[in-house]
Amino acid sequence: MPRSVTRRQKPHPSSDEPSPGSDYPDLVKAASTGDAAALDALLLRAQEVAYRFSLTVCGHAEDAEDVMQEALIKTYQHVEGIREPAAFRGWLYRTVKNACLMRRRLRRHEPRHLLSIEDDRPDGGGAGGWPVADAAIPADEALSRSAERRRLREALSRLPGRYRVVVFLRQVEGLSTREVAGVLGISEASVKMRLHRAHGLLRREMSA
Amino acid sequence: MSGPPATRPCEGHLAELVDYIDGDLAPPALEALEAHIEACTCCSALERELRERIGLVKQAGRPEVPGDVRARARARVQALLAEARRAR
């Protein structure tokens, strides 16, 4: 096999790093036996996941702290009784997704927002989506590729919610296809189909 | 993005290429696609384009938690842990 082919076998650059969730089972095991530092780390991790999910998938930055608190309390209540540490990660993302959906239901008077996660229409995210104008955007936005990154964020924000959530879980958070299917309650084939369509749409937007 | 976007005929490979970059493509489809990429400059360009975009998506989707939000969250964690210690 040619050398260049061997090089290509590496997954995308984000997968060259250790998966951000690869130490969850160890943390959960330690936390469930009373390790305060592990519990502390796990709770903070839960909140970071909740923050990213809120901003990126659900939109409404003002909901992020509520979703974080919900994730924190649920994690705290759940961790001591957990039987399968390996399943914790999927549980956490499902919990965060449900907390986001609960917040959205409270916004019933804003029908566009209710559609965000499961909507199949273009611009289904309404005001939600990737944080295009978030204060947390790194300073390197000013560098030469900033315009492209901004366009990409805008394109991601315009993706239908059901595609955006799959891109987020699979390619940003690094969940496996099976884990994403479990979090969203859909088949692995549907996860892949949504991911493929998302990239088709992104490509079209970025080439326009 | 490096180079011009791949042309339309290669878009039929887009789904396979996304799976490939994500590590979701298994043999024998994996070997077949790699051989195709070697031979097809258009798909090779599309693969590079997608790989780069997925890398950017990852960066774009991981905003840092602002310092004040993190501090409030941290305080909440500490309060919960202290409450648990008192209850024991």
Short mmCIF file of C-alpha atoms in Angstrom, two decimals:
data_model
loop_
_atom_site.label_atom_id
_atom_site.label_comp_id
_atom_site.label_asym_id
_atom_site.label_seq_id
_atom_site.Cartn_x
_atom_site.Cartn_y
_atom_site.Cartn_z
CA MET A 1 0.00 0.00 0.00
CA PRO A 2 1.48 3.40 -0.90
CA ARG A 3 2.77 5.48 1.98
CA SER A 4 0.34 8.31 1.33
CA VAL A 5 -2.57 5.89 1.67
CA THR A 6 -1.30 4.79 5.08
CA ARG A 7 -1.17 8.44 6.16
CA ARG A 8 -4.78 8.89 5.14
CA GLN A 9 -5.96 6.11 7.42
CA LYS A 10 -5.75 8.51 10.34
CA PRO A 11 -9.15 9.88 11.31
CA HIS A 12 -9.71 13.62 11.14
CA PRO A 13 -7.32 15.86 13.09
CA SER A 14 -9.56 16.12 16.12
CA SER A 15 -9.24 12.37 16.62
CA ASP A 16 -5.46 12.55 16.83
CA GLU A 17 -5.88 13.89 20.33
CA PRO A 18 -7.15 11.68 23.15
CA SER A 19 -10.93 11.76 23.11
CA PRO A 20 -12.14 14.37 25.61
CA GLY A 21 -14.48 11.74 27.01
CA SER A 22 -12.09 8.82 27.20
CA ASP A 23 -11.51 9.17 30.95
CA TYR A 24 -15.20 9.33 31.92
CA PRO A 25 -15.42 5.69 33.13
CA ASP A 26 -12.41 6.14 35.46
CA LEU A 27 -13.77 9.40 36.81
CA VAL A 28 -17.22 7.89 37.36
CA LYS A 29 -15.81 4.83 39.13
CA ALA A 30 -13.71 7.01 41.42
CA ALA A 31 -16.53 9.48 42.09
CA SER A 32 -18.98 6.72 42.91
CA THR A 33 -16.65 5.43 45.63
CA GLY A 34 -16.36 8.83 47.30
CA ASP A 35 -13.34 10.38 45.57
CA ALA A 36 -14.15 14.08 46.00
CA ALA A 37 -11.62 15.27 43.40
CA ALA A 38 -13.08 12.90 40.79
CA LEU A 39 -16.60 14.05 41.60
CA ASP A 40 -15.50 17.65 41.37
CA ALA A 41 -13.88 17.03 37.98
CA LEU A 42 -16.95 15.19 36.74
CA LEU A 43 -19.35 17.92 37.78
CA LEU A 44 -17.27 20.59 36.12
CA ARG A 45 -17.06 18.46 32.98
CA ALA A 46 -20.83 18.08 32.99
CA GLN A 47 -21.26 21.80 33.13
CA GLU A 48 -18.87 22.42 30.27
CA VAL A 49 -20.74 19.92 28.11
CA ALA A 50 -24.00 21.60 29.04
CA TYR A 51 -22.62 25.03 28.17
CA ARG A 52 -21.37 23.98 24.74
CA PHE A 53 -24.54 22.08 23.94
CA SER A 54 -26.73 24.99 25.01
CA LEU A 55 -24.89 27.51 22.90
CA THR A 56 -24.18 25.38 19.89
CA VAL A 57 -27.29 23.28 19.50
CA CYS A 58 -30.03 25.01 21.44
CA GLY A 59 -28.97 28.62 21.08
CA HIS A 60 -30.17 31.07 23.70
CA ALA A 61 -27.01 31.83 25.64
CA GLU A 62 -29.18 33.03 28.50
CA ASP A 63 -30.42 29.45 28.98
CA ALA A 64 -26.90 28.04 29.21
CA GLU A 65 -26.45 28.60 32.93
CA ASP A 66 -29.83 27.04 33.73
CA VAL A 67 -28.97 24.02 31.62
CA MET A 68 -25.57 23.84 33.32
CA GLN A 69 -27.18 23.83 36.76
CA GLU A 70 -29.64 21.17 35.70
CA ALA A 71 -26.81 19.00 34.36
CA LEU A 72 -24.84 19.56 37.54
CA ILE A 73 -27.63 18.54 39.88
CA LYS A 74 -28.66 15.52 37.80
CA THR A 75 -25.05 14.36 37.58
CA TYR A 76 -24.56 14.80 41.29
CA GLN A 77 -27.69 12.78 42.03
CA HIS A 78 -26.88 10.11 39.46
CA VAL A 79 -23.22 9.42 39.99
CA GLU A 80 -23.30 7.48 43.25
CA GLY A 81 -25.83 4.98 41.97
CA ILE A 82 -24.29 4.41 38.58
CA ARG A 83 -23.83 0.77 37.61
CA GLU A 84 -22.21 1.14 34.20
CA PRO A 85 -19.49 3.80 34.18
CA ALA A 86 -18.96 3.32 30.45
CA ALA A 87 -22.55 4.41 29.82
CA PHE A 88 -22.15 7.65 31.76
CA ARG A 89 -21.12 9.77 28.81
CA GLY A 90 -24.23 8.91 26.81
CA TRP A 91 -26.37 9.51 29.89
CA LEU A 92 -24.78 12.94 30.39
CA TYR A 93 -25.48 14.07 26.80
CA ARG A 94 -29.05 12.77 26.97
CA THR A 95 -29.53 14.64 30.23
CA VAL A 96 -28.16 17.86 28.76
CA LYS A 97 -30.28 17.48 25.64
CA ASN A 98 -33.40 16.97 27.75
CA ALA A 99 -32.53 19.97 29.92
CA CYS A 100 -32.19 22.07 26.75
CA LEU A 101 -35.52 20.83 25.47
CA MET A 102 -37.16 21.65 28.79
CA ARG A 103 -35.86 25.20 28.60
CA ARG A 104 -37.16 25.49 25.07
CA ARG A 105 -40.60 24.32 26.11
CA LEU A 106 -40.68 27.23 28.52
CA ARG A 107 -40.31 29.42 25.45
CA ARG A 108 -43.49 28.12 23.88
CA HIS A 109 -44.34 31.62 22.76
CA GLU A 110 -41.29 31.51 20.49
CA PRO A 111 -42.28 28.74 18.09
CA ARG A 112 -39.19 28.93 15.89
CA HIS A 113 -36.97 28.00 18.80
CA LEU A 114 -38.99 24.92 19.62
CA LEU A 115 -37.99 23.50 16.28
CA SER A 116 -34.28 23.72 16.71
CA ILE A 117 -33.11 20.23 17.60
CA GLU A 118 -35.47 18.15 15.51
CA ASP A 119 -36.45 20.49 12.72
CA ASP A 120 -35.67 19.42 9.18
CA ARG A 121 -36.14 22.78 7.51
CA PRO A 122 -33.29 25.09 6.57
CA ASP A 123 -32.63 27.63 9.28
CA GLY A 124 -34.47 25.39 11.72
CA GLY A 125 -32.28 26.69 14.50
CA GLY A 126 -33.95 30.07 14.50
CA ALA A 127 -31.93 32.31 16.77
CA GLY A 128 -29.95 29.34 18.05
CA GLY A 129 -26.90 27.72 16.61
CA TRP A 130 -23.17 28.14 16.54
CA PRO A 131 -22.06 31.14 18.56
CA VAL A 132 -21.32 33.43 15.62
CA ALA A 133 -20.92 36.56 17.65
CA ASP A 134 -20.00 35.08 21.00
CA ALA A 135 -17.54 36.94 23.19
CA ALA A 136 -15.68 33.67 23.68
CA ILE A 137 -14.51 33.53 20.05
CA PRO A 138 -10.72 33.39 20.27
CA ALA A 139 -8.55 36.35 19.39
CA ASP A 140 -7.17 34.62 16.33
CA GLU A 141 -10.42 35.52 14.57
CA ALA A 142 -8.51 38.59 13.48
CA LEU A 143 -6.04 36.50 11.52
CA SER A 144 -6.25 35.57 7.87
CA ARG A 145 -8.69 32.67 8.22
CA SER A 146 -11.14 34.53 10.40
CA ALA A 147 -13.51 35.29 7.55
CA GLU A 148 -13.72 31.64 6.60
CA ARG A 149 -14.30 30.58 10.19
CA ARG A 150 -17.04 33.14 10.52
CA ARG A 151 -18.68 31.92 7.33
CA LEU A 152 -18.46 28.38 8.63
CA ARG A 153 -20.09 29.30 11.94
CA GLU A 154 -22.85 31.07 10.07
CA ALA A 155 -23.32 28.06 7.80
CA LEU A 156 -23.43 25.75 10.83
CA SER A 157 -26.01 27.99 12.47
CA ARG A 158 -28.20 27.79 9.38
CA LEU A 159 -28.17 23.98 9.32
CA PRO A 160 -31.47 22.35 10.24
CA GLY A 161 -31.37 21.54 13.95
CA ARG A 162 -31.47 17.78 13.47
CA TYR A 163 -28.30 17.96 11.37
CA ARG A 164 -26.57 20.47 13.60
CA VAL A 165 -26.97 18.33 16.70
CA VAL A 166 -25.38 15.35 14.94
CA VAL A 167 -22.41 17.42 13.72
CA PHE A 168 -21.97 18.72 17.25
CA LEU A 169 -22.13 15.35 19.00
CA ARG A 170 -20.12 13.38 16.47
CA GLN A 171 -17.50 15.81 15.25
CA VAL A 172 -17.18 18.42 17.97
CA GLU A 173 -17.69 16.28 21.07
CA GLY A 174 -16.23 13.12 19.54
CA LEU A 175 -19.02 10.69 20.47
CA SER A 176 -19.08 7.52 18.41
CA THR A 177 -21.82 7.01 15.85
CA ARG A 178 -23.39 4.47 18.23
CA GLU A 179 -23.27 6.91 21.15
CA VAL A 180 -24.88 9.67 19.07
CA ALA A 181 -27.62 7.25 18.03
CA GLY A 182 -28.21 6.41 21.70
CA VAL A 183 -28.34 10.06 22.79
CA LEU A 184 -30.80 11.03 20.06
CA GLY A 185 -32.83 7.80 20.05
CA ILE A 186 -32.30 7.20 16.34
CA SER A 187 -30.53 4.49 14.32
CA GLU A 188 -26.84 4.61 13.48
CA ALA A 189 -27.80 4.77 9.80
CA SER A 190 -29.83 7.90 10.52
CA VAL A 191 -26.88 9.47 12.33
CA LYS A 192 -24.69 8.89 9.28
CA MET A 193 -27.33 10.10 6.88
CA ARG A 194 -27.77 13.34 8.82
CA LEU A 195 -24.01 13.84 8.99
CA HIS A 196 -23.63 13.32 5.25
CA ARG A 197 -26.45 15.73 4.47
CA ALA A 198 -25.02 18.29 6.87
CA HIS A 199 -21.69 18.21 5.06
CA GLY A 200 -23.40 18.41 1.70
CA LEU A 201 -25.19 21.56 2.86
CA LEU A 202 -22.08 23.03 4.45
CA ARG A 203 -20.13 22.42 1.29
CA ARG A 204 -22.74 24.11 -0.84
CA GLU A 205 -22.87 27.12 1.48
CA MET A 206 -19.11 27.44 1.68
CA SER A 207 -18.69 27.15 -2.09
CA ALA A 208 -21.37 29.73 -2.86
CA MET B 1 -9.85 26.16 2.53
CA SER B 2 -6.82 24.81 0.64
CA GLY B 3 -7.30 24.77 -3.14
CA PRO B 4 -10.49 25.10 -5.13
CA PRO B 5 -13.53 23.05 -4.11
CA ALA B 6 -13.77 19.62 -5.74
CA THR B 7 -16.02 19.46 -8.76
CA ARG B 8 -19.49 17.96 -8.94
CA PRO B 9 -18.68 14.39 -10.14
CA CYS B 10 -16.86 13.71 -6.87
CA GLU B 11 -19.80 14.73 -4.72
CA GLY B 12 -21.13 11.18 -5.08
CA HIS B 13 -18.25 10.16 -2.82
CA LEU B 14 -18.96 12.77 -0.17
CA ALA B 15 -20.82 10.44 2.22
CA GLU B 16 -18.10 7.80 2.03
CA LEU B 17 -15.42 10.43 2.53
CA VAL B 18 -17.13 11.80 5.65
CA ASP B 19 -17.31 8.26 7.08
CA TYR B 20 -13.69 7.70 6.11
CA ILE B 21 -12.45 10.85 7.83
CA ASP B 22 -14.48 10.00 10.93
CA GLY B 23 -12.97 6.50 11.02
CA ASP B 24 -16.35 4.92 10.33
CA LEU B 25 -15.45 3.17 7.08
CA ALA B 26 -14.59 -0.54 7.34
CA PRO B 27 -12.86 -2.88 4.89
CA PRO B 28 -13.32 -3.63 2.06
CA ALA B 29 -14.94 -0.23 1.38
CA LEU B 30 -12.02 1.41 3.18
CA GLU B 31 -9.38 -0.03 0.87
CA ALA B 32 -11.50 0.63 -2.20
CA LEU B 33 -11.95 4.29 -1.27
CA GLU B 34 -8.27 4.75 -0.46
CA ALA B 35 -7.31 3.31 -3.83
CA HIS B 36 -9.83 5.63 -5.48
CA ILE B 37 -8.48 8.68 -3.64
CA GLU B 38 -4.98 7.78 -4.81
CA ALA B 39 -6.11 7.74 -8.40
CA CYS B 40 -8.60 10.62 -8.40
CA THR B 41 -7.26 14.14 -7.89
CA CYS B 42 -10.80 15.45 -7.55
CA CYS B 43 -11.65 13.11 -4.63
CA SER B 44 -8.23 13.73 -3.14
CA ALA B 45 -9.03 17.46 -3.12
CA LEU B 46 -12.48 16.79 -1.68
CA GLU B 47 -10.99 14.68 1.09
CA ARG B 48 -8.56 17.48 2.03
CA GLU B 49 -11.36 20.02 1.92
CA LEU B 50 -13.61 17.93 4.18
CA ARG B 51 -10.80 17.06 6.59
CA GLU B 52 -9.92 20.72 6.97
CA ARG B 53 -13.55 21.74 7.39
CA ILE B 54 -14.21 19.11 10.04
CA GLY B 55 -11.15 20.38 11.92
CA LEU B 56 -12.55 23.92 11.78
CA VAL B 57 -16.00 22.71 12.85
CA LYS B 58 -14.43 21.20 15.94
CA GLN B 59 -12.76 24.50 16.82
CA ALA B 60 -15.87 26.51 16.10
CA GLY B 61 -18.04 24.31 18.29
CA ARG B 62 -15.96 24.43 21.43
CA PRO B 63 -16.40 27.92 22.87
CA GLU B 64 -14.68 28.45 26.18
CA VAL B 65 -16.92 28.87 29.18
CA PRO B 66 -16.62 32.57 30.17
CA GLY B 67 -14.72 33.18 33.40
CA ASP B 68 -17.70 34.51 35.37
CA VAL B 69 -19.94 31.63 34.30
CA ARG B 70 -17.22 29.15 35.20
CA ALA B 71 -16.74 30.81 38.60
CA ARG B 72 -20.47 30.60 39.39
CA ALA B 73 -20.52 26.97 38.30
CA ARG B 74 -17.48 26.23 40.41
CA ALA B 75 -19.10 27.85 43.44
CA ARG B 76 -22.21 25.76 42.90
CA VAL B 77 -20.13 22.57 42.78
CA GLN B 78 -18.33 23.50 45.97
CA ALA B 79 -21.61 24.29 47.72
CA LEU B 80 -23.06 20.93 46.74
CA LEU B 81 -19.99 19.05 47.89
CA ALA B 82 -19.96 20.91 51.20
CA GLU B 83 -23.63 20.13 51.68
CA ALA B 84 -22.96 16.46 51.03
CA ARG B 85 -20.09 16.39 53.53
CA ARG B 86 -22.30 17.94 56.21
CA ALA B 87 -25.02 15.38 55.55
CA ARG B 88 -22.64 12.44 56.12
#
